[in-house]
Coordinates of C-alpha atoms in Angstrom, one line a residue:
X8 CA 102.3 112.0 117.3
X9 CA 101.7 109.4 119.9
X10 CA 100.2 106.1 119.0
X11 CA 97.8 104.5 121.3
X12 CA 94.9 106.9 121.3
X13 CA 92.0 104.8 122.6
X14 CA 89.4 103.6 120.2
X15 CA 86.4 101.6 121.1
X16 CA 85.7 98.5 119.2
X17 CA 82.8 98.6 116.7
X18 CA 81.7 96.5 113.8
X19 CA 83.2 97.8 110.6
X20 CA 80.1 97.2 108.5
X21 CA 78.3 99.8 110.4
X22 CA 81.0 102.4 109.7
X23 CA 79.8 104.7 106.9
X24 CA 83.2 105.3 105.4
X25 CA 83.9 101.8 104.0
X26 CA 83.0 98.2 104.6
X27 CA 85.2 95.2 105.3
X28 CA 84.2 92.5 102.8
X29 CA 84.1 88.9 103.6
X30 CA 87.5 87.3 103.3
X31 CA 86.2 84.9 100.6
X32 CA 85.2 87.9 98.4
X33 CA 88.9 88.4 97.6
X34 CA 88.9 85.1 95.7
X35 CA 86.1 86.5 93.5
X36 CA 88.2 89.6 92.4
X37 CA 89.1 89.0 88.8
X38 CA 92.6 89.5 87.5
X39 CA 94.1 90.6 90.8
X40 CA 96.6 88.0 91.6
X41 CA 96.6 84.9 93.8
X42 CA 94.0 84.1 96.5
X43 CA 94.4 84.5 100.2
X44 CA 97.6 82.5 100.3
X45 CA 99.3 85.4 98.6
X46 CA 102.9 85.6 97.7
X47 CA 104.6 82.3 97.1
X48 CA 101.5 80.3 98.1
X49 CA 102.1 77.8 95.4
X50 CA 100.6 74.9 97.3
X51 CA 97.1 76.2 96.6
X52 CA 95.8 75.5 100.1
X53 CA 92.2 76.4 100.8
X54 CA 90.6 76.5 104.3
X55 CA 89.4 73.1 105.3
X56 CA 86.4 72.4 107.4
X57 CA 87.2 73.0 111.0
X58 CA 90.3 74.9 110.2
X59 CA 88.9 78.1 108.7
X60 CA 86.9 80.9 110.1
X61 CA 84.0 80.0 112.4
X62 CA 80.9 79.2 110.6
X63 CA 78.7 82.2 109.6
X64 CA 76.1 82.6 112.1
X65 CA 78.0 82.3 115.4
X66 CA 79.8 85.6 115.0
X67 CA 77.3 87.1 112.6
X68 CA 74.3 86.4 114.7
X69 CA 74.8 89.3 117.0
X70 CA 71.6 90.9 118.2
X71 CA 70.3 94.2 117.1
X72 CA 71.6 95.9 120.2
X73 CA 75.2 95.4 119.1
X74 CA 74.4 96.8 115.6
X75 CA 72.8 99.8 117.2
X76 CA 75.7 100.3 119.5
X77 CA 78.1 100.0 116.5
X78 CA 76.1 102.6 114.5
X79 CA 76.0 104.9 117.6
X80 CA 79.8 104.7 117.9
X81 CA 80.4 105.3 114.3
X82 CA 78.2 108.4 114.4
X83 CA 79.9 109.5 117.6
X84 CA 83.3 109.2 115.9
X85 CA 82.2 111.3 113.0
X86 CA 80.6 114.0 115.1
X87 CA 83.7 114.1 117.4
X88 CA 86.0 114.5 114.4
X89 CA 83.7 117.2 112.8
X90 CA 83.5 119.2 116.0
X91 CA 87.2 118.7 116.6
X92 CA 87.9 120.3 113.2
X93 CA 85.7 123.3 114.1
X94 CA 87.6 123.6 117.3
X95 CA 91.0 123.6 115.5
X96 CA 89.8 126.2 113.1
X97 CA 88.6 128.5 115.8
X98 CA 91.7 128.0 117.9
X99 CA 93.9 129.0 114.9
X100 CA 91.7 132.1 114.3
X101 CA 91.8 133.1 118.0
X102 CA 95.4 132.5 118.8
X103 CA 97.1 132.6 115.4
X104 CA 100.0 130.3 114.4
X105 CA 102.9 132.1 116.0
X106 CA 104.8 132.1 119.2
X107 CA 101.8 133.1 121.3
X108 CA 99.8 130.1 120.1
X109 CA 102.8 127.9 120.6
X110 CA 103.0 128.7 124.4
X111 CA 99.4 127.5 124.8
X112 CA 99.7 124.5 122.5
X113 CA 102.9 123.2 124.1
X114 CA 101.4 123.6 127.6
X115 CA 98.2 121.8 126.4
X116 CA 100.1 118.9 124.9
X117 CA 102.0 118.1 128.1
X118 CA 99.2 116.7 130.2
X119 CA 98.3 113.9 127.7
X120 CA 102.0 113.1 127.3
X121 CA 102.5 112.7 131.1
X122 CA 99.2 110.7 131.4
X123 CA 100.2 108.3 128.7
X124 CA 103.7 107.9 130.2
X125 CA 102.4 107.4 133.7
X126 CA 99.6 104.9 133.1
X127 CA 97.9 105.4 129.8
X128 CA 100.0 102.9 127.8
X129 CA 99.6 100.2 130.5
X130 CA 95.9 100.9 130.9
X131 CA 95.1 100.2 127.2
X132 CA 97.5 97.4 126.5
X133 CA 97.4 95.2 129.6
X134 CA 95.1 96.4 132.4
X135 CA 91.9 96.6 130.3
X136 CA 92.3 93.0 129.0
X137 CA 92.8 92.0 132.6
X138 CA 89.6 93.8 133.5
X139 CA 87.7 91.9 130.8
X140 CA 89.2 88.6 132.0
X141 CA 88.3 89.3 135.6
X142 CA 84.6 89.8 134.6
X143 CA 84.4 86.4 133.1
X144 CA 86.7 84.4 135.5
X145 CA 86.2 85.9 139.0
X146 CA 83.3 84.6 141.2
X147 CA 82.1 88.2 141.8
X148 CA 82.0 89.1 138.1
X149 CA 85.2 91.1 138.5
X150 CA 83.7 93.8 140.7
X151 CA 86.5 93.7 143.3
X152 CA 89.1 93.8 140.6
X153 CA 87.4 96.8 139.0
X154 CA 87.3 98.7 142.2
X155 CA 91.0 98.0 142.9
X156 CA 91.9 99.0 139.4
X157 CA 90.0 102.2 139.4
X158 CA 91.4 103.0 142.9
X159 CA 94.9 102.3 141.7
X160 CA 94.6 104.4 138.5
X161 CA 93.0 107.4 140.3
X162 CA 95.5 107.3 143.1
X163 CA 98.5 107.3 140.7
X164 CA 96.9 110.0 138.6
X165 CA 96.2 112.2 141.7
X166 CA 99.7 111.9 143.0
X167 CA 101.1 112.5 139.5
X168 CA 99.0 115.5 138.9
X169 CA 100.1 117.2 142.1
X170 CA 103.7 116.5 141.4
X171 CA 103.4 117.7 137.8
X172 CA 101.8 121.0 138.8
X173 CA 104.6 121.5 141.4
X174 CA 107.3 120.7 138.8
X175 CA 105.7 122.7 136.0
X176 CA 108.8 124.8 135.3
X177 CA 111.1 121.8 135.1
X178 CA 108.7 119.9 132.8
X179 CA 108.2 122.9 130.5
X180 CA 112.0 123.3 130.3
X181 CA 112.1 119.9 128.6
X182 CA 110.0 121.2 125.7
X183 CA 111.2 124.8 125.4
X184 CA 114.4 126.5 126.7
X185 CA 114.5 129.4 129.1
X186 CA 116.9 131.9 127.6
X187 CA 117.0 135.6 128.0
X188 CA 115.5 136.1 124.6
X189 CA 112.8 133.5 125.2
X190 CA 112.1 134.1 128.9
X191 CA 108.7 135.8 128.4
X192 CA 107.5 132.9 126.2
X193 CA 108.9 130.3 128.7
X194 CA 107.2 132.0 131.7
X195 CA 103.8 132.2 129.8
X196 CA 104.1 128.5 128.9
X197 CA 104.7 127.7 132.6
X198 CA 101.7 129.7 133.7
X199 CA 99.5 127.9 131.1
X200 CA 101.0 124.6 132.2
X201 CA 100.1 125.1 135.9
X202 CA 96.4 125.5 134.9
X203 CA 96.4 122.8 132.3
X204 CA 98.3 120.0 134.0
X205 CA 95.2 119.0 136.2
X206 CA 94.0 117.5 132.9
X207 CA 96.2 114.5 133.7
X208 CA 93.7 113.4 136.3
X209 CA 90.6 114.0 134.1
X210 CA 92.2 112.2 131.1
X211 CA 92.7 109.2 133.4
X212 CA 89.2 109.4 134.8
X213 CA 87.7 109.5 131.3
X214 CA 89.7 106.5 130.1
X215 CA 89.4 104.2 133.1
X216 CA 85.6 104.8 133.4
X217 CA 85.3 104.4 129.6
X218 CA 87.0 101.0 129.8
X219 CA 84.8 99.9 132.7
X220 CA 81.9 100.6 130.3
X221 CA 83.6 98.8 127.5
X222 CA 84.0 95.8 129.6
X223 CA 80.3 95.8 130.0
X224 CA 79.8 96.2 126.2
X225 CA 78.6 99.8 126.7
X226 CA 80.5 101.6 124.0
X227 CA 78.5 104.6 123.0
X228 CA 79.2 107.0 125.9
X229 CA 82.9 106.9 125.5
X230 CA 82.5 107.8 121.8
X231 CA 80.1 110.7 122.4
X232 CA 81.4 112.5 125.5
X233 CA 84.5 113.9 123.7
X234 CA 82.0 116.0 121.7
X235 CA 81.2 117.8 125.0
X236 CA 84.8 118.8 125.3
X237 CA 84.8 120.1 121.7
X238 CA 81.7 122.1 122.4
X239 CA 83.2 123.7 125.4
X240 CA 86.4 124.7 123.5
X241 CA 84.4 125.8 120.5
X242 CA 82.4 128.2 122.8
X243 CA 85.6 129.3 124.5
X244 CA 87.5 130.1 121.3
X245 CA 84.4 131.7 119.7
X246 CA 84.1 134.1 122.7
X247 CA 87.8 134.8 122.7
X248 CA 87.8 135.5 119.0
X249 CA 84.6 137.6 119.0
X250 CA 84.7 139.4 122.3
X251 CA 88.1 139.6 123.9
X252 CA 90.2 140.9 120.9
X253 CA 93.1 138.6 121.5
X254 CA 96.6 140.0 121.2
X255 CA 99.2 139.0 118.6
X256 CA 102.2 139.1 120.9
X257 CA 102.9 137.2 124.1
X258 CA 103.8 140.5 125.9
X259 CA 100.2 141.8 125.3
X260 CA 98.1 139.0 126.6
X261 CA 96.4 139.8 129.9
X262 CA 96.1 137.7 133.1
X263 CA 92.4 137.6 132.5
X264 CA 92.8 136.2 129.1
X265 CA 95.3 133.6 130.3
X266 CA 93.0 132.5 133.1
X267 CA 90.0 132.3 130.7
X268 CA 91.9 130.1 128.1
X269 CA 93.5 127.8 130.6
X270 CA 90.6 127.3 133.1
X271 CA 88.0 126.6 130.4
X272 CA 90.4 124.3 128.5
X273 CA 90.9 122.1 131.6
X274 CA 87.2 122.4 132.3
X275 CA 86.4 120.9 128.9
X276 CA 88.5 117.8 129.8
X277 CA 86.9 117.6 133.2
X278 CA 83.4 117.7 131.6
X279 CA 84.4 114.9 129.3
X280 CA 85.5 112.7 132.2
X281 CA 82.8 113.5 134.7
X282 CA 80.1 113.0 132.1
X283 CA 80.8 109.2 132.1
X284 CA 79.9 108.9 135.8
X285 CA 76.1 108.6 135.3
X286 CA 76.7 106.0 132.6
X287 CA 79.0 103.8 134.7
X288 CA 76.5 104.0 137.5
X289 CA 73.7 103.0 135.2
X290 CA 75.8 100.0 134.0
X291 CA 75.9 98.7 137.6
X292 CA 79.4 99.8 138.6
X293 CA 79.7 101.2 142.2
X294 CA 83.0 102.7 143.1
X295 CA 84.3 101.9 146.5
X296 CA 88.0 102.7 147.2
X297 CA 90.0 99.5 147.7
X298 CA 93.7 99.6 148.5
X299 CA 94.1 95.8 149.0
X300 CA 96.2 95.6 145.9
X301 CA 98.7 93.0 147.3
X302 CA 98.0 89.5 145.8
X303 CA 95.3 90.8 143.4
X304 CA 97.3 90.3 140.2
X305 CA 97.6 94.0 139.4
X306 CA 101.4 94.0 140.0
X307 CA 101.9 91.2 137.5
X308 CA 99.7 93.0 135.0
X309 CA 101.6 96.2 135.3
X310 CA 104.9 94.3 134.9
X311 CA 103.6 92.8 131.7
X312 CA 103.2 96.3 130.3
X313 CA 106.9 97.2 130.4
X314 CA 107.4 96.9 126.6
X315 CA 104.3 99.0 125.9
X316 CA 105.6 101.6 128.4
X317 CA 109.0 101.6 126.6
X318 CA 107.2 102.1 123.3
X319 CA 105.4 105.1 124.7
X320 CA 108.7 106.5 126.1
X321 CA 110.3 106.2 122.6
X322 CA 107.4 108.0 121.0
X323 CA 107.4 110.7 123.7
X324 CA 111.2 111.2 123.3
X325 CA 110.8 111.9 119.6
X326 CA 107.8 114.1 120.1
X327 CA 109.7 116.1 122.8
X328 CA 112.7 116.7 120.6
X329 CA 110.6 117.8 117.6
X330 CA 108.5 120.1 119.9
X331 CA 111.7 121.7 121.3
X332 CA 113.2 122.3 117.8
X333 CA 109.9 123.5 116.4
X334 CA 109.5 125.9 119.3
X335 CA 113.0 127.3 118.5
X336 CA 111.8 128.2 115.0
X337 CA 108.9 130.1 116.6
X338 CA 111.4 132.0 118.7
X339 CA 113.3 133.1 115.6
X340 CA 110.1 134.1 113.7
X341 CA 107.5 134.8 116.3
X342 CA 104.7 135.8 113.9
X343 CA 105.6 133.6 110.9
X344 CA 103.6 130.5 111.7
X345 CA 106.7 128.4 110.9
X346 CA 107.0 126.5 114.2
X347 CA 105.2 124.1 116.6
X348 CA 101.7 125.5 116.1
X349 CA 101.9 125.1 112.3
X350 CA 103.3 121.6 112.7
X351 CA 100.6 120.5 115.1
X352 CA 97.8 122.0 113.0
X353 CA 99.2 120.3 109.9
X354 CA 99.6 117.0 111.7
X355 CA 96.0 117.2 113.0
X356 CA 94.7 117.4 109.4
X357 CA 97.1 114.9 108.0
X358 CA 96.2 112.2 110.5
X359 CA 92.4 112.4 110.0
X360 CA 92.1 109.8 107.2
X361 CA 94.1 107.3 109.2
X362 CA 92.1 107.9 112.4
X363 CA 88.8 107.4 110.6
X364 CA 89.7 104.7 108.0
X365 CA 92.5 102.6 109.2
X366 CA 91.5 102.5 112.9
X367 CA 88.0 101.3 111.9
X368 CA 89.5 98.5 110.0
X369 CA 92.0 97.6 112.7
X370 CA 89.2 97.4 115.2
X371 CA 87.4 94.9 113.1
X372 CA 90.4 92.9 112.1
X373 CA 92.3 92.5 115.4
X374 CA 89.8 90.0 117.0
X375 CA 89.8 88.0 113.7
X376 CA 93.6 88.0 113.5
X377 CA 93.9 87.0 117.2
X378 CA 91.6 84.0 116.7
X379 CA 93.5 83.0 113.6
X380 CA 96.8 83.0 115.4
X381 CA 95.3 81.1 118.4
X382 CA 94.0 78.5 116.0
X383 CA 97.3 78.4 114.0
X384 CA 95.6 79.6 110.8
X385 CA 98.4 81.7 109.4
X386 CA 96.9 81.8 105.9
X387 CA 93.8 83.5 107.3
X388 CA 95.9 85.9 109.3
X389 CA 97.9 86.8 106.2
X390 CA 94.7 87.2 104.2
X391 CA 93.2 89.6 106.9
X392 CA 96.3 91.8 106.9
X393 CA 96.3 91.9 103.1
X394 CA 92.6 92.8 103.2
X395 CA 93.1 95.6 105.6
X396 CA 96.1 97.1 103.7
X397 CA 94.4 97.0 100.3
X398 CA 91.0 98.3 101.4
X399 CA 92.4 101.1 103.5
X400 CA 94.8 102.0 100.7
X401 CA 91.9 102.9 98.4
X402 CA 91.3 106.0 100.5
X403 CA 94.7 106.5 102.2
X404 CA 96.8 106.7 99.0
X405 CA 94.7 109.4 97.3
X406 CA 94.4 111.3 100.6
X407 CA 98.2 111.4 100.8
X408 CA 98.5 112.7 97.3
X409 CA 95.7 115.2 97.9
X410 CA 97.7 116.7 100.8
X411 CA 100.9 116.8 98.6
X412 CA 99.1 118.5 95.8
X413 CA 96.7 120.9 97.7
X414 CA 98.2 121.3 101.2
X415 CA 98.6 125.2 101.1
X416 CA 95.0 125.6 99.8
X417 CA 93.7 123.3 102.5
X418 CA 95.5 125.2 105.3
X419 CA 94.4 128.5 104.0
X420 CA 90.7 127.4 103.9
X421 CA 90.9 126.0 107.4
X422 CA 93.1 128.5 109.2
X423 CA 93.3 131.8 107.4
X424 CA 90.7 133.5 109.6
X425 CA 90.8 135.8 112.6
X426 CA 94.4 136.2 113.8
X427 CA 95.8 134.2 110.8
X428 CA 96.1 135.8 107.3
X429 CA 96.7 133.8 104.1
X430 CA 100.5 134.3 104.3
X431 CA 100.7 133.0 107.9
X432 CA 98.7 129.9 106.9
X433 CA 101.0 128.9 104.1
X434 CA 103.8 127.4 106.2
X435 CA 101.2 125.0 107.8
X436 CA 100.1 124.1 104.3
X437 CA 103.6 123.3 103.3
X438 CA 104.1 121.2 106.4
X439 CA 100.9 119.3 105.3
X440 CA 102.6 118.8 101.9
X441 CA 105.7 117.5 103.6
X442 CA 103.7 115.1 105.8
X443 CA 101.7 114.1 102.7
X444 CA 103.0 110.9 101.3
X445 CA 104.1 109.7 104.8
X446 CA 100.4 109.0 105.4
X447 CA 100.8 105.8 103.4
X448 CA 103.6 104.1 105.5
X449 CA 102.1 105.6 108.7
X450 CA 98.8 103.9 108.1
X451 CA 100.2 100.7 106.8
X452 CA 102.7 100.4 109.7
X453 CA 99.9 101.0 112.2
X454 CA 97.9 98.2 110.7
X455 CA 100.8 95.7 110.4
X456 CA 101.8 96.3 114.1
X457 CA 98.5 94.8 115.0
X458 CA 99.8 91.6 113.5
X459 CA 102.4 91.4 116.3
X460 CA 99.7 92.2 118.9
X461 CA 97.7 89.3 117.5
X462 CA 100.7 87.1 118.4
X463 CA 100.7 88.8 121.9
X464 CA 104.1 90.2 121.0
X465 CA 104.6 93.7 122.4
X466 CA 108.4 93.6 122.3
X467 CA 108.8 93.8 118.5
X468 CA 106.6 96.9 118.2
X469 CA 108.9 98.6 120.8
X470 CA 111.9 98.0 118.7
X471 CA 110.2 99.3 115.5
X472 CA 109.1 102.4 117.5
X473 CA 112.6 102.9 118.8
X474 CA 113.9 102.8 115.2
X475 CA 111.3 105.2 114.0
X476 CA 112.0 107.6 116.9
X477 CA 115.8 107.4 116.3
X478 CA 115.5 108.3 112.6
X479 CA 112.9 111.0 113.4
X480 CA 115.2 112.6 116.0
X481 CA 118.3 112.4 113.8
X482 CA 116.6 114.0 110.8
X483 CA 114.8 116.6 112.9
X484 CA 118.1 117.6 114.5
X485 CA 119.7 117.9 111.0
X486 CA 116.8 120.1 109.9
X487 CA 117.1 122.3 113.0
X488 CA 120.9 122.7 112.5
X489 CA 121.2 123.1 108.8
X490 CA 118.0 124.7 107.5
X491 CA 116.8 128.3 108.0
X492 CA 114.0 128.8 110.5
X493 CA 111.5 129.3 107.7
X494 CA 112.0 125.8 106.4
X495 CA 113.3 123.9 109.4
X496 CA 110.0 122.6 110.6
X497 CA 108.7 121.8 107.1
X498 CA 111.8 119.6 106.9
X499 CA 110.9 118.0 110.3
X500 CA 107.5 117.1 108.9
X501 CA 109.2 115.4 105.9
X502 CA 111.5 113.7 108.4
X503 CA 108.5 112.3 110.2
X504 CA 107.3 110.8 106.9
X505 CA 110.7 109.3 106.1
X506 CA 111.0 107.8 109.5
X507 CA 107.7 106.0 109.1
X508 CA 108.7 104.8 105.7
X509 CA 111.8 103.2 107.2
X510 CA 109.7 101.9 110.1
X511 CA 107.3 100.2 107.6
X512 CA 110.1 98.4 105.8
X513 CA 111.5 97.1 109.2
X514 CA 107.9 96.1 110.3
X515 CA 107.4 94.2 107.0
X516 CA 110.7 92.3 107.3
X517 CA 110.0 91.3 110.9
X518 CA 106.3 90.3 110.4
X519 CA 107.2 88.2 107.3
X520 CA 109.3 86.1 109.6
X521 CA 106.4 85.5 111.9
X522 CA 104.2 84.6 109.0
X523 CA 106.5 81.9 107.5
X524 CA 108.2 84.3 105.1
X525 CA 105.0 85.4 103.2
X526 CA 103.0 88.5 103.5
X527 CA 101.0 88.6 100.2
X528 CA 103.7 90.9 99.0
X529 CA 103.2 90.7 95.2
X530 CA 99.5 91.4 95.4
X531 CA 100.0 94.3 97.8
X532 CA 102.8 95.9 95.7
X533 CA 100.6 95.5 92.6
X534 CA 97.6 97.1 94.2
X535 CA 99.6 99.9 95.8
X536 CA 101.5 100.5 92.6
X537 CA 98.2 101.0 90.7
X538 CA 96.8 103.2 93.5
X539 CA 99.9 105.4 93.6
X540 CA 99.9 105.7 89.8
X541 CA 96.3 106.7 89.7
X542 CA 96.6 109.1 92.6
X543 CA 99.8 110.7 91.3
X544 CA 98.3 111.5 87.9
X545 CA 95.1 112.7 89.6
X546 CA 97.1 114.9 91.9
X547 CA 99.1 116.5 89.1
X548 CA 96.0 117.3 87.1
X549 CA 94.2 118.6 90.3
X550 CA 97.1 120.8 91.1
X551 CA 97.1 122.3 87.5
X552 CA 93.3 123.0 87.8
X553 CA 93.8 124.6 91.3
X554 CA 96.5 126.8 89.9
X555 CA 94.3 127.9 87.1
X556 CA 91.6 128.9 89.5
X557 CA 93.8 130.7 92.0
X558 CA 93.2 134.1 90.4
X559 CA 89.5 134.1 90.9
X560 CA 88.3 137.2 92.7
X561 CA 86.6 136.3 96.0
X562 CA 86.4 137.9 99.5
X563 CA 89.5 137.7 101.7
X564 CA 89.6 134.5 103.8
X565 CA 87.9 132.4 101.2
X566 CA 90.3 133.0 98.3
X567 CA 91.4 129.3 98.4
X568 CA 87.9 127.9 98.0
X569 CA 87.6 127.9 94.2
X570 CA 91.1 126.5 93.7
X571 CA 90.6 123.8 96.4
X572 CA 87.1 122.9 95.2
X573 CA 88.0 122.7 91.5
X574 CA 91.4 120.9 92.2
X575 CA 89.8 118.5 94.7
X576 CA 86.9 117.5 92.5
X577 CA 89.2 117.1 89.5
X578 CA 91.5 114.9 91.5
X579 CA 88.6 112.7 92.8
X580 CA 87.1 112.1 89.4
X581 CA 90.4 111.5 87.8
X582 CA 91.4 109.0 90.4
X583 CA 88.2 107.0 90.2
X584 CA 88.4 106.9 86.4
X585 CA 92.0 105.8 86.4
X586 CA 91.4 103.2 89.1
X587 CA 88.6 101.7 87.0
X588 CA 90.9 101.7 83.9
X589 CA 93.6 100.0 85.9
X590 CA 91.1 97.5 87.3
X591 CA 91.7 98.2 91.0
X592 CA 89.0 95.9 92.3
X593 CA 89.3 97.2 95.9
X594 CA 87.5 100.3 94.6
X595 CA 84.3 98.3 95.3
X596 CA 84.8 98.9 99.0
X597 CA 83.8 102.5 98.5
X598 CA 80.1 103.3 98.9
X599 CA 78.4 103.8 95.5
X600 CA 81.3 102.4 93.5
X601 CA 80.6 98.7 93.5

C-alpha cells in the first residue's frame, strides 16, 4: 500500500470517532506514569510562560466557519469510506476473487501508481506548501504561481498519460508476466489498462484543484467529491452483477463487458476530478495557461521533493513485486481467490481503522508539532507524539486483534455474495488475519514519521521506507518460492506486517536521536502492554463465542453474521471491561466512555 494518500486538514475535535484532549489533560491521568516529559525526564521541567503552547484563545478562537468546515469534512470522510465499502463489496460480488478480477484490479491500480510516481509525491510534500506560501508572500496573492503550477501539473500529466497508454503492454509486463499459460490474462490486463490509464490525468486534476481549494481554506469539496466516484462505481457493479451475468473465466468475458467496466471506471475518476471545477471557480481561481516557468521557483521546489519521490519509488517497488507474486498465485489457482484480488480486498479492510483514526490525529498534531520544533520545545513535541500514539492505540490495538480473531468471518460477510461463495472468501479472510497485528506498527510508524516531517526532514523517512520495502520484498520472495500457491499470498500479508514492525523499531531509534534520546518510551510501552493484554484476552474469548455460533442455521451468504456479531460484541465488551480493570486512562478518549 502506498503512503501519501492525500488528506485534507480538519480539526480533530470535530471528528466523531475520537477527540484529541488538551496536552495538559495527560498530567491529570492518575497512576499512568510521568508527565509530558516522559521517559527519563527526571528534571521535572514544566512549560514556562512564553515557552509553551500559544495561549488558549489565539488558536482556539477560530470562527464558526472553520468548525462547520471541519464537521463537513469529517462527515465527507465517513460517507466516502462507507460508500467505498459498498463499492468493494459489489465489486467482489460482480467479478469474484479469482484471476478474472485480478486482471481488472491490477490494471486499475496502475494509474494511481504512475500518477504518484510522476508528480503525486512532489505535489503533496513540496509543491502545495509552496502554493500556500505564494498566496501569503507574492504581491498578486499567488495567482500567477497557481496558474503556473496548475499548467505544469496538467502538462506533465497529459504527456504522461499519452505515453502510458502507448506503453501499456510494457507497463503491464512489470506487474504480470506474459507466458504461454498466462497469455490470455496478460492480454486482458493490457486491454483494461488502455482504458484505465487515462485516470492518471483525472487523478492529477482532482488533486491539484483540491489543493488550490485547500490553499483558500475551502476543504469540503475535496472530501465529498470522491463520493461521486463511489456512486458511479456502485451503479456500475450493481448493473454488472444484476443484468450482465458476468462470467467466471477470463475466456468468457465479452468485449462489451470489458468496455462497460473500463469506460465507466475511468468515468468515475473523471467525474470526481471535473466536479471540483465549479468550486475552484467559485473560490476565485481562474485558470489561464502559463508556461513562463523559468525563474518562478518551481524548479527549486521540484528539486526539493527528491527524497519524497525516492520514498514513493521504494513503496512502488515493493508493491510491484508483491503484485507480481500474488498474480502468479492467481495463475496457478485461477478460481481460488488466493492471489492479488484477495490480498487487495483484505488490505482495503485492514487499513480502514488507520485511515479514519490515525490520519485524523496526524492532521491535528502535525501543525502543533511543527510549531513546537520551530520554537525549540522538544518536550511539547514529545508529549504530542505520545498523545497521538496512546489515543490512537485505544482503537487501533483492539481492531488489530479483531482482524486476527475474526478475519474469515469478516471476509465472508463482506465478500461472499454474487460470484464469490463462502469458500472463495476464506483466503481473503486469512490474509486479513495475517495482516492483523501489523496494523499496530503500521499505524504507529505512520504517526512517528510525522515527527521527522515536523523537523522538515524528508531524508530519514526515505531510508525507513527503503528498509521496509527491502524486508517486504525479501520475505514476499521467500513466500513465493517456498510456500504452495494456496498459502503464498497469506504469507506475503504476514510479511507486510513484519516489515512494518521492523520499520517501526528503526523509526523509533532514529526519532529518539532527534528528540534528545527520549520518546516517552516507558509510558508508551506500559499503555500498549495493557492494551495488547486486554485486546488479546478479548479476542480469544470473542473467537470462542464466534466458533460456538458458527453452526447456526441461516440463509446462504449470511452464515457468518451470527458468529461475527456474537464474537465482535463479546470482544468489545470484554476489552472495555479489562481496560477499565487495568486502568487504561486513554479509554476516556472514546465517546461515551469518559
